[in-house]
Short mmCIF file of C-alpha atoms and ligand atoms in Angstrom, two decimals:
data_model
loop_
_atom_site.label_atom_id
_atom_site.label_comp_id
_atom_site.label_asym_id
_atom_site.label_seq_id
_atom_site.Cartn_x
_atom_site.Cartn_y
_atom_site.Cartn_z
CA MET A 1 -15.18 -38.08 -31.61
CA THR A 2 -12.39 -35.83 -31.35
CA THR A 3 -8.86 -36.95 -32.86
CA ASP A 4 -6.68 -35.85 -31.14
CA VAL A 5 -2.86 -36.22 -32.55
CA LEU A 6 -0.71 -36.11 -29.64
CA GLY A 7 1.38 -39.45 -31.64
CA ILE A 8 1.49 -40.65 -34.66
CA GLY A 9 -0.14 -43.74 -33.64
CA ASP A 10 -2.85 -41.70 -32.88
CA LEU A 11 -3.77 -41.95 -36.43
CA GLY A 12 -3.60 -45.58 -37.48
CA ALA A 13 -2.43 -47.33 -40.75
CA ALA A 14 -5.88 -45.22 -41.85
CA GLY A 15 -6.00 -42.20 -40.54
CA VAL A 16 -1.88 -41.77 -41.73
CA ALA A 17 -3.29 -43.38 -45.79
CA ALA A 18 -5.97 -40.18 -45.59
CA VAL A 19 -3.94 -37.75 -44.59
CA LEU A 20 -1.15 -38.55 -47.28
CA ASP A 21 -3.67 -38.45 -49.88
CA LEU A 22 -5.40 -35.51 -48.52
CA ALA A 23 -2.37 -34.04 -48.86
CA GLY A 24 -2.72 -34.15 -52.85
CA GLN A 25 -5.74 -32.63 -52.86
CA ARG A 26 -7.67 -29.61 -52.66
CA VAL A 27 -9.65 -29.45 -49.80
CA GLY A 28 -12.74 -27.12 -48.60
CA PRO A 29 -12.51 -24.62 -46.92
CA VAL A 30 -13.43 -26.38 -43.15
CA LEU A 31 -12.10 -23.39 -41.50
CA ALA A 32 -13.51 -21.04 -43.29
CA GLY A 33 -14.23 -18.23 -40.43
CA ARG A 34 -12.58 -20.31 -37.67
CA GLY A 35 -9.21 -20.78 -35.75
CA ALA A 36 -6.49 -22.20 -35.07
CA ALA A 37 -4.22 -21.60 -32.00
CA LEU A 38 -0.66 -22.49 -32.40
CA VAL A 39 1.02 -22.74 -28.90
CA PHE A 40 5.58 -23.16 -29.14
CA GLU A 41 6.89 -23.35 -25.66
CA HIS A 42 10.00 -24.19 -27.68
CA PRO A 43 10.82 -21.52 -31.08
CA SER A 44 10.30 -22.98 -34.91
CA ALA A 45 10.43 -22.65 -37.86
CA ARG A 46 9.21 -24.77 -40.00
CA THR A 47 6.38 -26.09 -37.52
CA ARG A 48 4.68 -22.44 -36.90
CA ASN A 49 5.33 -20.82 -40.89
CA ALA A 50 3.99 -24.99 -42.78
CA CYS A 51 0.69 -24.77 -39.79
CA GLU A 52 0.22 -20.88 -39.94
CA MET A 53 -0.21 -21.86 -43.92
CA ALA A 54 -1.66 -24.83 -43.80
CA VAL A 55 -4.51 -22.60 -41.68
CA VAL A 56 -4.21 -20.14 -43.92
CA GLN A 57 -5.05 -22.86 -47.26
CA LEU A 58 -8.00 -24.05 -45.24
CA GLY A 59 -9.56 -20.44 -45.01
CA GLY A 60 -9.54 -20.24 -40.85
CA HIS A 61 -7.14 -17.67 -39.33
CA PRO A 62 -4.01 -18.51 -37.43
CA VAL A 63 -3.25 -17.28 -34.04
CA THR A 64 0.71 -18.44 -33.11
CA ILE A 65 0.90 -17.82 -29.14
CA ARG A 66 4.88 -18.19 -27.72
CA ALA A 67 3.84 -19.80 -24.40
CA ASP A 68 6.27 -16.82 -22.59
CA GLU A 69 3.44 -14.13 -24.03
CA VAL A 70 0.30 -15.72 -22.24
CA GLY A 71 2.71 -17.45 -19.32
CA PHE A 72 1.16 -20.84 -20.08
CA GLY A 73 1.86 -23.07 -17.17
CA VAL A 74 2.80 -20.08 -15.15
CA ARG A 75 0.08 -17.86 -15.21
CA GLU A 76 -2.64 -20.23 -15.58
CA SER A 77 -2.60 -23.05 -15.66
CA VAL A 78 -2.39 -25.53 -18.54
CA GLU A 79 -5.38 -26.57 -18.40
CA ASP A 80 -7.15 -23.00 -18.04
CA VAL A 81 -5.25 -22.23 -21.08
CA ALA A 82 -6.29 -25.22 -22.80
CA ARG A 83 -10.22 -24.44 -21.87
CA THR A 84 -9.73 -20.30 -22.92
CA LEU A 85 -8.37 -21.78 -26.70
CA GLY A 86 -10.88 -23.56 -27.19
CA CYS A 87 -13.74 -21.01 -26.60
CA TYR A 88 -12.13 -19.54 -29.28
CA HIS A 89 -10.46 -22.27 -31.73
CA ALA A 90 -11.38 -25.48 -33.83
CA LEU A 91 -8.43 -26.64 -33.29
CA VAL A 92 -5.21 -26.38 -30.75
CA GLY A 93 -1.83 -27.14 -32.39
CA ALA A 94 1.26 -27.15 -29.61
CA ARG A 95 4.61 -27.73 -29.34
CA VAL A 96 5.90 -28.35 -26.07
CA ALA A 97 8.26 -29.21 -23.50
CA ARG A 98 7.03 -32.52 -21.35
CA HIS A 99 4.84 -34.62 -24.09
CA ALA A 100 2.78 -34.75 -20.44
CA THR A 101 1.45 -31.20 -21.43
CA LEU A 102 0.00 -32.39 -24.69
CA GLU A 103 -2.30 -34.73 -22.60
CA ARG A 104 -3.59 -32.43 -19.67
CA MET A 105 -4.39 -29.97 -22.88
CA ALA A 106 -6.68 -32.63 -24.20
CA ALA A 107 -8.14 -33.55 -21.70
CA ALA A 108 -9.46 -30.15 -20.58
CA LEU A 109 -10.92 -29.93 -23.91
CA ALA A 110 -12.73 -33.29 -23.72
CA ALA A 111 -13.53 -32.12 -19.79
CA ALA A 112 -14.91 -28.72 -20.61
CA GLY A 113 -17.28 -30.65 -23.65
CA ARG A 114 -15.26 -29.53 -26.28
CA ASP A 115 -15.04 -30.57 -29.45
CA VAL A 116 -10.92 -29.24 -30.85
CA PRO A 117 -8.82 -31.76 -31.55
CA VAL A 118 -5.26 -31.58 -30.56
CA VAL A 119 -2.32 -31.83 -32.25
CA ASN A 120 1.38 -32.37 -31.07
CA LEU A 121 3.27 -29.87 -32.92
CA LEU A 122 6.69 -31.88 -31.34
CA SER A 123 7.20 -32.84 -27.84
CA ASP A 124 9.94 -34.21 -26.30
CA LEU A 125 8.24 -37.64 -27.06
CA GLU A 126 7.37 -37.26 -30.65
CA HIS A 127 6.72 -35.16 -33.39
CA PRO A 128 3.86 -36.62 -35.95
CA THR A 129 3.27 -33.33 -38.74
CA GLN A 130 7.02 -34.00 -39.64
CA ALA A 131 6.57 -37.57 -39.59
CA LEU A 132 3.17 -37.05 -42.31
CA ALA A 133 5.50 -35.13 -43.82
CA ASP A 134 8.79 -37.38 -44.40
CA LEU A 135 6.89 -40.62 -45.78
CA LEU A 136 4.96 -37.87 -48.06
CA THR A 137 8.11 -37.02 -48.89
CA ILE A 138 9.29 -40.42 -49.42
CA ARG A 139 5.85 -41.46 -51.01
CA GLU A 140 6.46 -38.69 -53.72
CA GLU A 141 10.25 -39.50 -54.65
CA LEU A 142 10.16 -42.73 -54.40
CA GLY A 143 6.70 -43.76 -55.82
CA SER A 144 5.48 -45.89 -53.13
CA LEU A 145 6.18 -46.52 -49.57
CA GLU A 146 5.63 -50.62 -49.06
CA GLY A 147 8.51 -52.37 -48.46
CA ARG A 148 10.78 -49.52 -48.42
CA THR A 149 13.91 -49.22 -45.96
CA VAL A 150 13.89 -46.09 -43.82
CA ALA A 151 17.42 -45.82 -42.26
CA TYR A 152 18.05 -43.44 -39.14
CA VAL A 153 20.85 -42.47 -38.08
CA GLY A 154 22.25 -40.42 -34.86
CA ASP A 155 20.27 -40.06 -31.48
CA ALA A 156 16.98 -41.89 -31.72
CA ASN A 157 14.58 -38.69 -30.62
CA ASN A 158 10.73 -37.11 -30.55
CA VAL A 159 11.40 -37.41 -34.42
CA CYS A 160 13.34 -40.51 -34.50
CA ARG A 161 10.17 -42.30 -32.79
CA SER A 162 7.77 -41.15 -34.51
CA LEU A 163 8.76 -41.64 -37.68
CA VAL A 164 9.69 -45.57 -36.97
CA LEU A 165 6.53 -45.30 -36.21
CA ALA A 166 5.10 -43.97 -39.49
CA CYS A 167 6.92 -46.35 -41.37
CA ALA A 168 4.95 -49.31 -39.36
CA LEU A 169 1.39 -47.84 -40.41
CA SER A 170 2.22 -47.57 -43.61
CA GLY A 171 4.21 -51.04 -44.58
CA ALA A 172 8.18 -49.26 -44.45
CA ARG A 173 10.39 -51.10 -42.73
CA ALA A 174 12.96 -48.80 -40.40
CA THR A 175 16.70 -49.20 -39.35
CA VAL A 176 18.13 -47.63 -36.79
CA ALA A 177 21.64 -46.88 -35.81
CA SER A 178 22.56 -45.13 -32.35
CA PRO A 179 25.26 -45.18 -29.28
CA VAL A 180 24.71 -47.32 -26.76
CA GLY A 181 22.26 -45.20 -24.40
CA TYR A 182 21.01 -43.19 -27.23
CA GLY A 183 18.79 -45.71 -28.85
CA LEU A 184 15.34 -46.51 -28.42
CA SER A 185 14.25 -47.94 -26.02
CA SER A 186 11.84 -51.94 -25.38
CA ALA A 187 8.59 -49.82 -25.36
CA ASP A 188 9.89 -48.16 -28.32
CA LEU A 189 10.30 -51.35 -29.79
CA ASP A 190 7.25 -53.49 -28.64
CA ARG A 191 5.45 -49.94 -29.69
CA VAL A 192 6.52 -50.63 -33.55
CA ALA A 193 5.98 -54.38 -33.21
CA GLU A 194 1.83 -53.41 -31.81
CA LEU A 195 1.37 -51.56 -35.01
CA GLY A 196 2.67 -54.70 -37.19
CA GLY A 197 5.73 -52.68 -38.03
CA GLU A 198 9.46 -54.25 -38.37
CA VAL A 199 12.26 -52.16 -36.94
CA ARG A 200 15.97 -53.37 -37.14
CA VAL A 201 18.53 -51.63 -34.73
CA GLY A 202 22.03 -51.61 -34.40
CA VAL A 203 24.99 -49.50 -33.55
CA ASP A 204 27.11 -49.14 -36.90
CA PRO A 205 25.76 -46.54 -39.09
CA ARG A 206 27.54 -48.61 -42.42
CA GLU A 207 25.76 -51.11 -41.51
CA VAL A 208 21.97 -50.28 -40.39
CA VAL A 209 22.40 -47.99 -43.82
CA GLU A 210 23.18 -50.79 -46.48
CA GLY A 211 20.25 -51.34 -48.64
CA ALA A 212 18.07 -48.60 -47.32
CA ASP A 213 16.44 -46.04 -49.71
CA VAL A 214 16.17 -43.47 -47.23
CA VAL A 215 19.24 -42.43 -45.34
CA TYR A 216 17.44 -39.69 -42.21
CA THR A 217 19.19 -37.76 -39.37
CA ASP A 218 18.27 -35.12 -37.07
CA VAL A 219 19.99 -33.53 -34.69
CA TRP A 220 21.77 -34.76 -31.69
CA VAL A 221 20.83 -32.16 -28.86
CA SER A 222 17.06 -31.84 -28.96
CA MET A 223 15.52 -28.77 -27.90
CA GLY A 224 15.41 -28.69 -24.37
CA GLU A 225 17.41 -31.04 -23.48
CA GLU A 226 20.83 -30.91 -21.30
CA GLY A 227 23.71 -32.87 -21.35
CA ALA A 228 24.96 -31.84 -24.71
CA ASP A 229 28.59 -32.21 -24.43
CA ALA A 230 27.94 -36.18 -23.47
CA LYS A 231 25.84 -36.58 -26.46
CA ARG A 232 27.85 -34.60 -28.56
CA ALA A 233 30.90 -37.16 -28.03
CA ALA A 234 29.05 -40.90 -28.02
CA LEU A 235 27.54 -39.08 -31.61
CA ALA A 236 30.75 -38.48 -32.87
CA GLY A 237 31.24 -40.79 -35.52
CA TYR A 238 27.96 -40.51 -36.24
CA THR A 239 27.44 -37.92 -39.39
CA VAL A 240 25.51 -38.92 -42.33
CA ASP A 241 28.64 -37.91 -44.60
CA GLU A 242 28.35 -38.13 -48.73
CA ALA A 243 30.54 -41.91 -47.78
CA LEU A 244 28.15 -43.33 -45.69
CA LEU A 245 25.11 -42.08 -48.39
CA GLU A 246 27.15 -44.45 -50.96
CA ALA A 247 27.15 -47.17 -48.11
CA ALA A 248 22.56 -47.22 -48.79
CA GLY A 249 23.71 -47.24 -52.32
CA PRO A 250 22.65 -45.88 -55.67
CA GLY A 251 19.28 -44.26 -55.59
CA ALA A 252 19.03 -43.91 -51.61
CA ILE A 253 17.59 -40.00 -51.10
CA PHE A 254 19.13 -38.28 -48.12
CA LEU A 255 16.27 -36.52 -45.25
CA HIS A 256 17.04 -34.33 -42.02
CA CYS A 257 13.95 -32.81 -40.53
CA LEU A 258 15.82 -29.03 -40.56
CA PRO A 259 17.59 -27.35 -38.69
CA ALA A 260 20.81 -28.77 -39.44
CA HIS A 261 23.98 -28.66 -37.69
CA ARG A 262 26.71 -29.05 -40.73
CA GLY A 263 29.84 -31.02 -39.97
CA GLU A 264 27.93 -32.62 -36.20
CA GLU A 265 25.04 -34.82 -37.78
CA VAL A 266 25.11 -34.61 -41.18
CA SER A 267 28.13 -32.98 -43.49
CA ALA A 268 27.24 -29.93 -46.26
CA GLY A 269 28.27 -31.91 -48.55
CA ALA A 270 25.46 -34.53 -47.91
CA LEU A 271 22.53 -31.87 -47.29
CA GLU A 272 23.48 -29.91 -49.90
CA GLY A 273 24.73 -33.43 -52.06
CA PRO A 274 22.26 -34.66 -55.19
CA ALA A 275 20.82 -37.04 -52.88
CA SER A 276 19.70 -34.74 -50.79
CA ARG A 277 15.04 -33.71 -50.38
CA VAL A 278 15.85 -32.07 -47.31
CA TRP A 279 13.85 -28.90 -48.90
CA ARG A 280 11.01 -30.63 -51.04
CA GLN A 281 10.15 -32.18 -47.60
CA ALA A 282 10.73 -28.32 -45.54
CA GLU A 283 7.55 -27.66 -48.01
CA ASN A 284 5.75 -31.16 -47.27
CA ARG A 285 5.42 -29.77 -43.85
CA MET A 286 2.64 -27.74 -45.04
CA HIS A 287 1.09 -29.56 -46.98
CA ALA A 288 1.49 -32.67 -44.59
CA ALA A 289 0.06 -30.36 -41.88
CA ARG A 290 -3.16 -29.06 -44.14
CA ALA A 291 -3.83 -32.46 -44.27
CA LEU A 292 -3.86 -33.10 -41.30
CA PHE A 293 -5.93 -30.14 -40.19
CA ALA A 294 -8.32 -30.88 -42.27
CA TYR A 295 -8.70 -34.77 -41.73
CA VAL A 296 -9.02 -34.20 -37.83
CA LEU A 297 -11.93 -31.53 -38.80
CA GLY A 298 -13.48 -34.84 -40.75
CA ALA A 299 -12.25 -33.73 -43.88
CA ARG A 300 -11.67 -37.11 -45.51
CA PRO A 301 -9.52 -37.90 -49.63
CA ASP A 302 -12.12 -37.87 -52.51
CA ALA A 303 -11.83 -40.89 -54.40
CA ARG A 304 -11.68 -39.29 -57.85
CA PRO A 305 -9.35 -36.12 -56.54
CA ALA A 306 -8.60 -32.71 -58.49
CA PRO A 307 -4.83 -32.35 -57.54
CA PHE A 308 -4.11 -29.67 -55.64
CA ARG A 309 -1.17 -28.40 -57.39
CA ASP A 310 -2.29 -26.40 -60.78
CA PRO A 311 -0.56 -28.00 -64.06
CA ALA A 312 2.36 -25.77 -64.84
N1 CP B 401 11.77 -29.72 -39.08
C1 CP B 401 11.19 -29.17 -37.65
O1 CP B 401 9.93 -28.56 -37.13
O2 CP B 401 11.32 -27.52 -37.89
P1 CP B 401 11.21 -26.44 -36.46
O3 CP B 401 11.75 -26.95 -35.09
O4 CP B 401 11.30 -25.49 -37.20
O5 CP B 401 9.69 -26.26 -36.56
N1 NVA B 402 14.87 -33.60 -32.48
C1 NVA B 402 14.74 -31.97 -32.71
C2 NVA B 402 14.08 -31.81 -33.64
C3 NVA B 402 13.51 -30.18 -34.00
C4 NVA B 402 12.74 -30.14 -35.44
C5 NVA B 402 14.07 -31.18 -31.19
O1 NVA B 402 13.32 -32.18 -30.59
O2 NVA B 402 14.04 -30.49 -30.91
#
């Protein structure tokens, strides 16, 4: 059965654990002689580069496609583009404006009888490949995920949603501070509970970060969103700065998926300060993508692995 990853929940707890383990191991050339299509409806620096290099590391050939150059959903239907890509590629990744587009792609490939996994490279709903890199970074930096507290401050967007679900799948607690109207929905909270997770929500950033092991934020206005002025006004006061990191307590690390807007959701001092692990996190996008692609193509972690990184 094809393993599509449209949301982080599609992996389940065992899948997330396997991907994290695979990220630290040498994986064979599971894509040798095969391609991976990476479709982008929005711009990308990290996801495109991380995924292209992950495909290369697995022995495959990445083909990055900007939606406008193929007329995605305009020149021909989303379904026909997906089926076409399925004729040549072992997997399809896509960054889409509307989550339903990913569902249409996966459904079209399944209906065509193509065993070609679809991986969400960011939608308005979720950013699962980011969440995997986030978990990987937390585990590397803090040694474990189980029982850790991850505090997210700001707009409860796609990145926040995948993060809290990823925490639920890996035994970490999540806390989220957002202004009224920009928090997680009751459906999000129900989903976390369904996955056996714990998430506490509030409006006060200081209260929510207290005692956290990780403080996380993301942009206030996501790609393709409207109403930017109203959002920025509502989120004023939710900047993660050095004082807020101090309120989290000693030892807390700071994460941000990037791109960052210094002076909006994060101060320059917090982003560049000693708690920040954002560049490690950015690098981990590639290790997580490599592991995820290998996983959806059938690779599983080795119980006695050779390390991915050679000893210095
Ligand atoms: N974090 C992230 O997804 O970055 P890009 O938008 O640059 O891919
Ligand atoms: N929430 C942001 C994440 C960018 C990586 C967006 O969707 O634009």
